[in-house]
Amino acid sequence: MAAAHVLIAGGGIAGLASALALGRRGHRIELLEQALVFGEAGAGIQLGPNVTRRLQALGVGPALMRIAARPDALVVRSALDGGEIARLPLGNAMLHSYGAPYLCAHRADLHALMLAAVRASGAVTLNTGVRVAEVVARGGAVCASSTDARAWESDVLIGADGLWSTVRSCVTDAAPPRTTGHTAWRALVRQSALPRPLRSTQVSVWLGPRLHAVAYPVRRGEALNVVVLAEAAPAGDARDWDQSTSLAALQAATGHTGTALQGLLEAMPSWRAWTLSDRSPLRGPQQMAGERVALAGDAAHPMLPYLAQGAGMAIEDAVALADALGGGPSETVPAALARYADARWQRNAQVQARARRNGDIFHATGLLRAGRDAALRLLGARLLDVPWLYGG
């Protein structure tokens, strides 16, 4: 395909990854971001080898290693008594098995790294303060107009505008996402501010009835990211990813955990919260692309964070988009987008479904919880490793 003019709606990780991947293929990119300045809410993000391998292919591998932490193990514990249940080596073991490292980063650091790479590419025009209001595809072009009466015309439009996507309605159903009834609380602290027993070089997961908690190092290991996820009614606006909250609110919603985990939660200087939403797993390629409009990341397939792959699937989408739009000179845009959707929808659907299933497993109670723990103690790393995901 000849170099195309591509519009990307959304300047988060999905949008920046798409801009970077497509720009490296010679396409002319215009990115439309609704915020007045580029930024990223949230805290930590886990990057499995399937993701770091693609970031390396996009040329940001060395920069990523400078801002990330490389945990040495994933350790599963009981949220009630703190006892270890199972362990999966990470570090060199992931590198040996999958050819790429398992890393943990701060979302803002990853976003800034990708934004710098996009700016340095010279292939992308960045537009801020653009809220897409309407998209019309006709003939050989697609037009996006904004709420302040500006308009852009291009060969292709990529909807990377997140969970509450405007572009989504041009491709598939526009029904709102499903509010799951789960809430996440997050905190970030410098490791040097913690008592030494609470500092960590591992990904630690505590499993409890109807809740679990995760902690892992970020920012080269200098900070610790802590998240508690529980089946608790959301307190604020479902669209707000950065709600103010407190330890008291967390404890009121989830109850007190065991002494070991409780000590870590009480050591956090402050807490933020967000409501967890998702959509049903994709049912076919028609939910990811139409004639001249394609979706990437949460705009297409929002998922629960119980497989730590939301951003990972968005980055995989970006690389697949660039591959599809880099086809032969006689291939049309609709044919290229159809190849993209065919290549991506089943994998995304599998990850969406597995993330939902993991929520049931992580939050199990009664006999199911006892059986889960027995299986983890017996099979350990074999159950925690996911070759179909990390090697895919």
Coordinates of C-alpha atoms in Angstrom, one line a residue:
M1 CA 0.0 0.0 0.0
A2 CA 1.2 3.5 -0.8
A3 CA 1.8 5.8 2.1
A4 CA -1.6 6.8 3.6
H5 CA -2.8 9.8 5.5
V6 CA -3.9 8.3 8.9
L7 CA -6.0 10.1 11.6
I8 CA -5.7 8.7 15.1
A9 CA -8.3 9.7 17.7
G10 CA -6.8 9.4 21.2
G11 CA -3.3 10.2 22.6
G12 CA -3.0 7.5 25.3
I13 CA -0.9 4.4 25.0
A14 CA -3.0 2.9 22.2
G15 CA -2.9 6.0 20.2
L16 CA 0.8 6.8 20.7
A17 CA 1.8 3.1 19.9
S18 CA -0.3 3.3 16.7
A19 CA 1.3 6.6 15.7
L20 CA 4.8 5.2 16.3
A21 CA 4.2 2.0 14.5
L22 CA 2.5 3.5 11.5
G23 CA 4.9 6.4 11.3
R24 CA 7.8 3.9 11.0
R25 CA 6.1 2.5 7.9
G26 CA 6.1 5.8 6.1
H27 CA 2.5 6.8 6.7
R28 CA 1.6 10.5 7.4
I29 CA -0.1 10.6 10.8
E30 CA -2.3 13.2 12.5
L31 CA -3.2 12.5 16.1
L32 CA -6.2 14.1 17.8
E33 CA -6.1 14.2 21.6
Q34 CA -9.0 15.7 23.6
A35 CA -6.9 16.9 26.5
L36 CA -5.1 20.3 26.3
V37 CA -1.8 18.6 27.2
F38 CA -0.6 15.1 26.8
G39 CA -0.6 13.0 30.0
E40 CA -1.5 9.7 31.5
A41 CA -3.4 9.0 34.7
G42 CA -2.8 5.9 36.8
A43 CA 0.3 4.4 38.3
G44 CA 1.9 1.0 37.6
I45 CA 1.7 -1.2 34.5
Q46 CA 3.0 -4.7 34.0
L47 CA 4.6 -5.5 30.6
G48 CA 4.9 -9.2 29.8
P49 CA 7.4 -10.4 27.2
N50 CA 4.8 -10.3 24.5
V51 CA 4.6 -6.5 25.0
T52 CA 8.2 -5.7 25.6
R53 CA 9.1 -7.7 22.4
R54 CA 6.8 -5.4 20.4
L55 CA 8.1 -2.2 22.1
Q56 CA 11.6 -3.3 21.2
A57 CA 10.4 -3.7 17.6
L58 CA 9.2 -0.1 17.8
G59 CA 12.6 1.1 18.7
V60 CA 12.0 2.1 22.3
G61 CA 13.5 -1.0 24.0
P62 CA 16.6 0.8 25.3
A63 CA 14.6 3.7 26.7
L64 CA 12.1 1.4 28.3
M65 CA 14.9 -0.5 30.2
R66 CA 16.0 2.9 31.6
I67 CA 12.6 3.7 33.1
A68 CA 11.3 0.3 34.1
A69 CA 11.9 -2.2 36.9
R70 CA 12.7 -5.9 36.2
P71 CA 11.1 -8.0 38.9
D72 CA 12.9 -11.3 39.7
A73 CA 9.7 -13.4 40.6
L74 CA 6.0 -13.5 40.8
V75 CA 4.9 -14.6 44.2
V76 CA 1.4 -15.6 45.2
R77 CA 0.4 -15.3 48.8
S78 CA -2.7 -15.6 51.0
A79 CA -4.3 -12.2 51.8
L80 CA -5.4 -13.6 55.1
D81 CA -2.2 -15.1 56.6
G82 CA 0.5 -13.9 54.2
G83 CA 1.8 -17.4 53.5
E84 CA 3.4 -18.2 50.2
I85 CA 1.2 -20.3 47.9
A86 CA 3.2 -20.4 44.6
R87 CA 6.0 -18.7 42.7
L88 CA 7.0 -18.1 39.1
P89 CA 10.6 -17.0 38.3
L90 CA 10.7 -13.9 36.1
G91 CA 14.0 -12.1 35.4
N92 CA 16.3 -14.2 33.2
A93 CA 13.8 -17.0 33.1
M94 CA 11.4 -14.9 31.0
L95 CA 14.2 -13.7 28.8
H96 CA 15.3 -17.3 28.2
S97 CA 11.8 -18.6 27.6
Y98 CA 10.3 -15.8 25.4
G99 CA 13.2 -13.8 24.2
A100 CA 12.1 -10.6 25.9
P101 CA 12.0 -9.4 29.5
Y102 CA 9.1 -9.0 31.9
L103 CA 9.1 -5.4 33.1
C104 CA 7.1 -3.1 35.4
A105 CA 6.8 0.6 34.7
H106 CA 4.9 3.7 35.8
R107 CA 2.2 4.4 33.2
A108 CA 3.2 8.1 33.0
D109 CA 6.8 7.1 32.3
L110 CA 5.8 4.7 29.5
H111 CA 3.5 7.3 28.0
A112 CA 6.2 10.0 28.2
L113 CA 8.7 7.7 26.6
M114 CA 6.4 6.9 23.7
L115 CA 5.4 10.5 23.2
A116 CA 9.0 11.5 23.0
A117 CA 9.6 8.8 20.4
V118 CA 6.6 10.0 18.4
R119 CA 7.8 13.6 18.4
A120 CA 11.3 12.5 17.4
S121 CA 9.9 10.5 14.5
G122 CA 8.9 13.6 12.5
A123 CA 6.0 11.6 11.0
V124 CA 3.3 12.7 13.3
T125 CA 1.4 15.9 13.7
L126 CA 0.0 16.2 17.3
N127 CA -3.2 18.1 17.9
T128 CA -4.5 18.7 21.4
G129 CA -7.9 20.1 22.7
V130 CA -9.7 18.1 20.0
R131 CA -12.9 16.3 21.1
V132 CA -14.1 14.2 18.2
A133 CA -17.9 14.7 17.7
E134 CA -18.7 13.0 14.4
V135 CA -17.1 10.7 11.9
V136 CA -18.3 10.2 8.4
A137 CA -16.7 7.7 5.9
R138 CA -17.7 8.1 2.3
G139 CA -16.1 7.3 -1.0
G140 CA -12.3 7.1 -0.7
A141 CA -12.0 9.1 2.5
V142 CA -13.1 9.5 6.1
C143 CA -13.8 12.8 7.9
A144 CA -13.6 13.5 11.6
S145 CA -15.1 16.7 13.0
S146 CA -14.6 18.2 16.5
T147 CA -17.0 19.8 18.9
D148 CA -15.4 23.2 18.1
A149 CA -16.2 22.9 14.4
R150 CA -12.8 21.8 13.1
A151 CA -12.5 18.9 10.6
W152 CA -9.9 16.5 9.3
E153 CA -10.0 14.3 6.2
S154 CA -7.9 11.2 5.7
D155 CA -7.6 7.8 4.1
V156 CA -7.9 5.9 7.5
L157 CA -9.2 6.7 11.0
I158 CA -8.0 4.7 14.0
G159 CA -10.2 5.0 17.0
A160 CA -7.8 4.7 20.0
D161 CA -10.0 6.9 22.2
G162 CA -10.5 4.4 25.1
L163 CA -13.3 2.9 27.0
W164 CA -15.8 5.6 26.3
S165 CA -14.9 5.8 22.6
T166 CA -16.7 8.2 20.2
V167 CA -15.3 6.5 17.2
R168 CA -16.5 3.1 18.2
S169 CA -20.1 3.8 17.0
C170 CA -18.7 4.0 13.4
V171 CA -17.6 0.3 13.6
T172 CA -19.8 -1.5 16.0
D173 CA -22.4 -1.1 18.8
A174 CA -22.3 2.1 20.8
A175 CA -23.8 0.7 24.0
P176 CA -22.0 1.9 27.1
P177 CA -19.5 -0.5 28.7
R178 CA -20.5 -2.8 31.5
T179 CA -19.9 -1.6 35.0
T180 CA -18.6 -4.8 36.7
G181 CA -19.2 -3.9 40.4
H182 CA -15.5 -4.2 41.0
T183 CA -13.4 -1.3 42.3
A184 CA -9.6 -0.8 42.2
W185 CA -7.6 1.2 44.7
R186 CA -4.1 2.2 43.9
A187 CA -1.1 3.8 45.7
L188 CA 2.5 4.6 44.9
V189 CA 5.3 5.1 47.3
R190 CA 9.1 5.5 47.2
Q191 CA 10.7 2.3 48.4
S192 CA 13.1 4.3 50.5
A193 CA 10.2 5.6 52.5
L194 CA 9.1 2.1 53.5
P195 CA 10.4 -0.1 56.3
R196 CA 12.9 -2.5 54.8
P197 CA 10.6 -5.6 55.2
L198 CA 8.0 -3.9 53.0
R199 CA 10.3 -3.1 50.1
S200 CA 10.2 -5.5 47.1
T201 CA 11.9 -6.5 43.9
Q202 CA 9.0 -9.0 43.1
V203 CA 5.5 -8.9 41.8
S204 CA 3.5 -9.9 44.8
V205 CA -0.1 -11.1 44.6
W206 CA -2.3 -11.7 47.6
L207 CA -5.5 -13.7 47.1
G208 CA -8.4 -13.3 49.4
P209 CA -12.2 -13.9 49.4
R210 CA -13.7 -11.5 46.8
L211 CA -10.5 -9.5 46.6
H212 CA -6.9 -9.5 45.7
A213 CA -4.0 -7.2 45.9
V214 CA -0.9 -6.7 43.8
A215 CA 2.4 -4.9 44.5
Y216 CA 5.4 -4.5 42.3
P217 CA 8.4 -2.2 41.8
V218 CA 8.4 0.6 39.1
R219 CA 10.7 3.5 38.2
R220 CA 13.9 1.3 38.1
G221 CA 12.8 -0.2 41.4
E222 CA 12.8 3.1 43.2
A223 CA 9.0 3.1 43.8
L224 CA 6.4 0.5 44.7
N225 CA 3.0 0.3 43.1
V226 CA 0.2 -1.2 45.1
V227 CA -3.3 -2.0 43.9
V228 CA -6.2 -3.6 45.7
L229 CA -9.1 -5.0 43.5
A230 CA -12.3 -6.0 45.1
E231 CA -15.9 -6.8 44.5
A232 CA -17.1 -3.6 46.0
A233 CA -19.6 -1.0 44.8
P234 CA -17.9 1.9 43.0
A235 CA -18.0 5.2 44.9
G236 CA -17.6 7.7 42.1
D237 CA -18.0 8.5 38.5
A238 CA -17.4 5.4 36.3
R239 CA -15.6 7.7 33.8
D240 CA -13.1 9.0 36.4
W241 CA -9.9 7.0 36.5
D242 CA -8.5 9.1 39.3
Q243 CA -10.9 9.4 42.1
S244 CA -9.8 10.6 45.5
T245 CA -10.2 8.1 48.3
S246 CA -8.7 6.8 51.5
L247 CA -7.5 3.7 53.3
A248 CA -10.6 4.0 55.5
A249 CA -12.8 3.8 52.4
L250 CA -10.8 0.8 51.1
Q251 CA -11.1 -1.0 54.4
A252 CA -14.8 -0.2 54.7
A253 CA -15.4 -1.8 51.2
T254 CA -13.1 -4.8 51.6
G255 CA -12.6 -5.5 55.3
H256 CA -9.3 -5.9 57.0
T257 CA -6.8 -8.3 55.5
G258 CA -4.1 -10.3 57.3
T259 CA -1.4 -8.5 59.2
A260 CA 1.3 -8.8 56.5
L261 CA -0.8 -7.2 53.8
Q262 CA -2.5 -4.8 56.1
G263 CA 0.9 -3.4 57.2
L264 CA 1.7 -2.6 53.5
L265 CA -1.6 -1.0 52.9
E266 CA -1.3 1.2 56.0
A267 CA 2.2 2.3 54.9
M268 CA 0.8 4.0 51.7
P269 CA 0.8 7.8 51.9
S270 CA -2.5 8.2 49.9
W271 CA -5.0 6.3 47.8
R272 CA -6.8 6.8 44.5
A273 CA -9.6 4.7 43.0
W274 CA -11.4 3.8 39.9
T275 CA -14.4 1.8 38.8
L276 CA -13.7 -1.3 36.7
S277 CA -15.7 -1.7 33.5
D278 CA -15.3 -4.0 30.5
R279 CA -17.2 -5.3 27.5
S280 CA -18.1 -8.9 26.4
P281 CA -15.3 -10.6 24.5
L282 CA -15.2 -9.8 20.8
R283 CA -17.5 -11.9 18.7
G284 CA -15.9 -11.3 15.3
P285 CA -13.6 -9.1 13.2
Q286 CA -16.5 -6.7 12.3
Q287 CA -16.2 -5.3 15.9
M288 CA -12.7 -4.1 15.2
A289 CA -12.8 -2.5 11.7
G290 CA -15.0 -1.2 9.0
E291 CA -14.3 0.1 5.5
R292 CA -12.0 3.0 6.6
V293 CA -12.2 3.0 10.4
A294 CA -10.5 0.6 12.8
L295 CA -10.4 0.4 16.6
A296 CA -7.5 -0.3 18.8
G297 CA -7.1 -0.9 22.5
D298 CA -9.9 -0.2 24.9
A299 CA -12.1 1.4 22.2
A300 CA -12.4 -2.1 20.8
H301 CA -11.9 -4.6 23.6
P302 CA -11.8 -3.1 27.2
M303 CA -10.9 -5.8 29.7
L304 CA -10.6 -6.4 33.4
P305 CA -7.0 -6.0 34.7
Y306 CA -6.9 -9.6 36.0
L307 CA -4.4 -10.7 33.3
A308 CA -2.4 -7.4 33.3
Q309 CA -2.8 -7.1 29.5
G310 CA -5.0 -4.1 28.7
A311 CA -2.1 -1.9 27.5
G312 CA -0.4 -4.9 26.2
M313 CA -3.2 -5.8 23.8
A314 CA -3.3 -2.1 22.7
I315 CA 0.4 -2.2 21.8
E316 CA -0.1 -5.5 20.0
D317 CA -3.0 -3.9 18.0
A318 CA -0.7 -1.0 17.0
V319 CA 2.0 -3.3 15.6
A320 CA -0.7 -5.4 13.8
L321 CA -2.2 -2.2 12.3
A322 CA 1.2 -1.2 10.9
D323 CA 1.7 -4.6 9.5
A324 CA -1.7 -4.6 7.8
L325 CA -1.3 -1.1 6.3
G326 CA 2.1 -2.0 5.1
G327 CA 0.8 -4.5 2.5
G328 CA 1.4 -4.6 -1.2
P329 CA 1.0 -1.5 -3.4
S330 CA -2.3 -2.7 -4.9
E331 CA -4.1 -3.5 -1.6
T332 CA -6.9 -1.2 -0.7
V333 CA -7.5 0.4 2.7
P334 CA -10.7 -1.7 3.4
A335 CA -8.8 -4.9 2.6
A336 CA -5.9 -3.9 4.9
L337 CA -8.2 -3.1 7.8
A338 CA -10.0 -6.4 7.3
R339 CA -6.7 -8.2 7.5
Y340 CA -5.9 -6.3 10.7
A341 CA -9.3 -7.3 12.3
D342 CA -9.0 -10.9 11.2
A343 CA -5.5 -11.1 12.8
R344 CA -6.5 -9.5 16.1
W345 CA -10.0 -10.2 17.2
Q346 CA -9.7 -13.8 18.4
R347 CA -6.6 -13.1 20.5
N348 CA -8.2 -10.1 22.0
A349 CA -11.3 -12.0 22.8
Q350 CA -9.3 -14.8 24.4
V351 CA -7.5 -12.3 26.7
Q352 CA -10.8 -10.6 27.6
A353 CA -12.4 -13.9 28.5
R354 CA -9.3 -15.1 30.5
A355 CA -9.2 -11.8 32.4
R356 CA -12.9 -12.3 33.5
R357 CA -12.2 -15.9 34.4
N358 CA -9.1 -14.9 36.5
G359 CA -11.4 -12.6 38.5
D360 CA -13.5 -15.5 39.5
I361 CA -10.4 -17.6 40.4
F362 CA -8.5 -14.8 42.2
H363 CA -11.6 -13.9 44.3
A364 CA -12.8 -17.4 45.0
T365 CA -14.4 -18.4 48.3
G366 CA -15.1 -21.7 50.1
L367 CA -14.2 -25.0 48.4
L368 CA -13.2 -23.3 45.1
R369 CA -10.7 -21.2 47.0
A370 CA -9.3 -24.3 48.8
G371 CA -9.0 -26.2 45.5
R372 CA -7.3 -23.2 43.8
D373 CA -4.7 -22.9 46.5
A374 CA -4.0 -26.7 46.5
A375 CA -3.5 -26.6 42.7
L376 CA -1.1 -23.7 43.0
R377 CA 0.9 -25.3 45.7
L378 CA 1.2 -28.5 43.6
L379 CA 1.8 -27.1 40.1
G380 CA 3.1 -23.6 41.0
A381 CA 5.0 -22.1 38.0
R382 CA 3.1 -24.3 35.5
L383 CA -0.2 -22.6 36.4
L384 CA 1.3 -19.1 36.6
D385 CA 3.1 -19.1 33.3
V386 CA 1.0 -18.4 30.2
P387 CA 3.0 -19.4 27.1
W388 CA 0.0 -18.9 24.8
L389 CA 0.0 -15.2 25.9
Y390 CA 3.7 -14.4 26.3
G391 CA 4.9 -16.3 23.3
G392 CA 2.0 -15.1 21.0

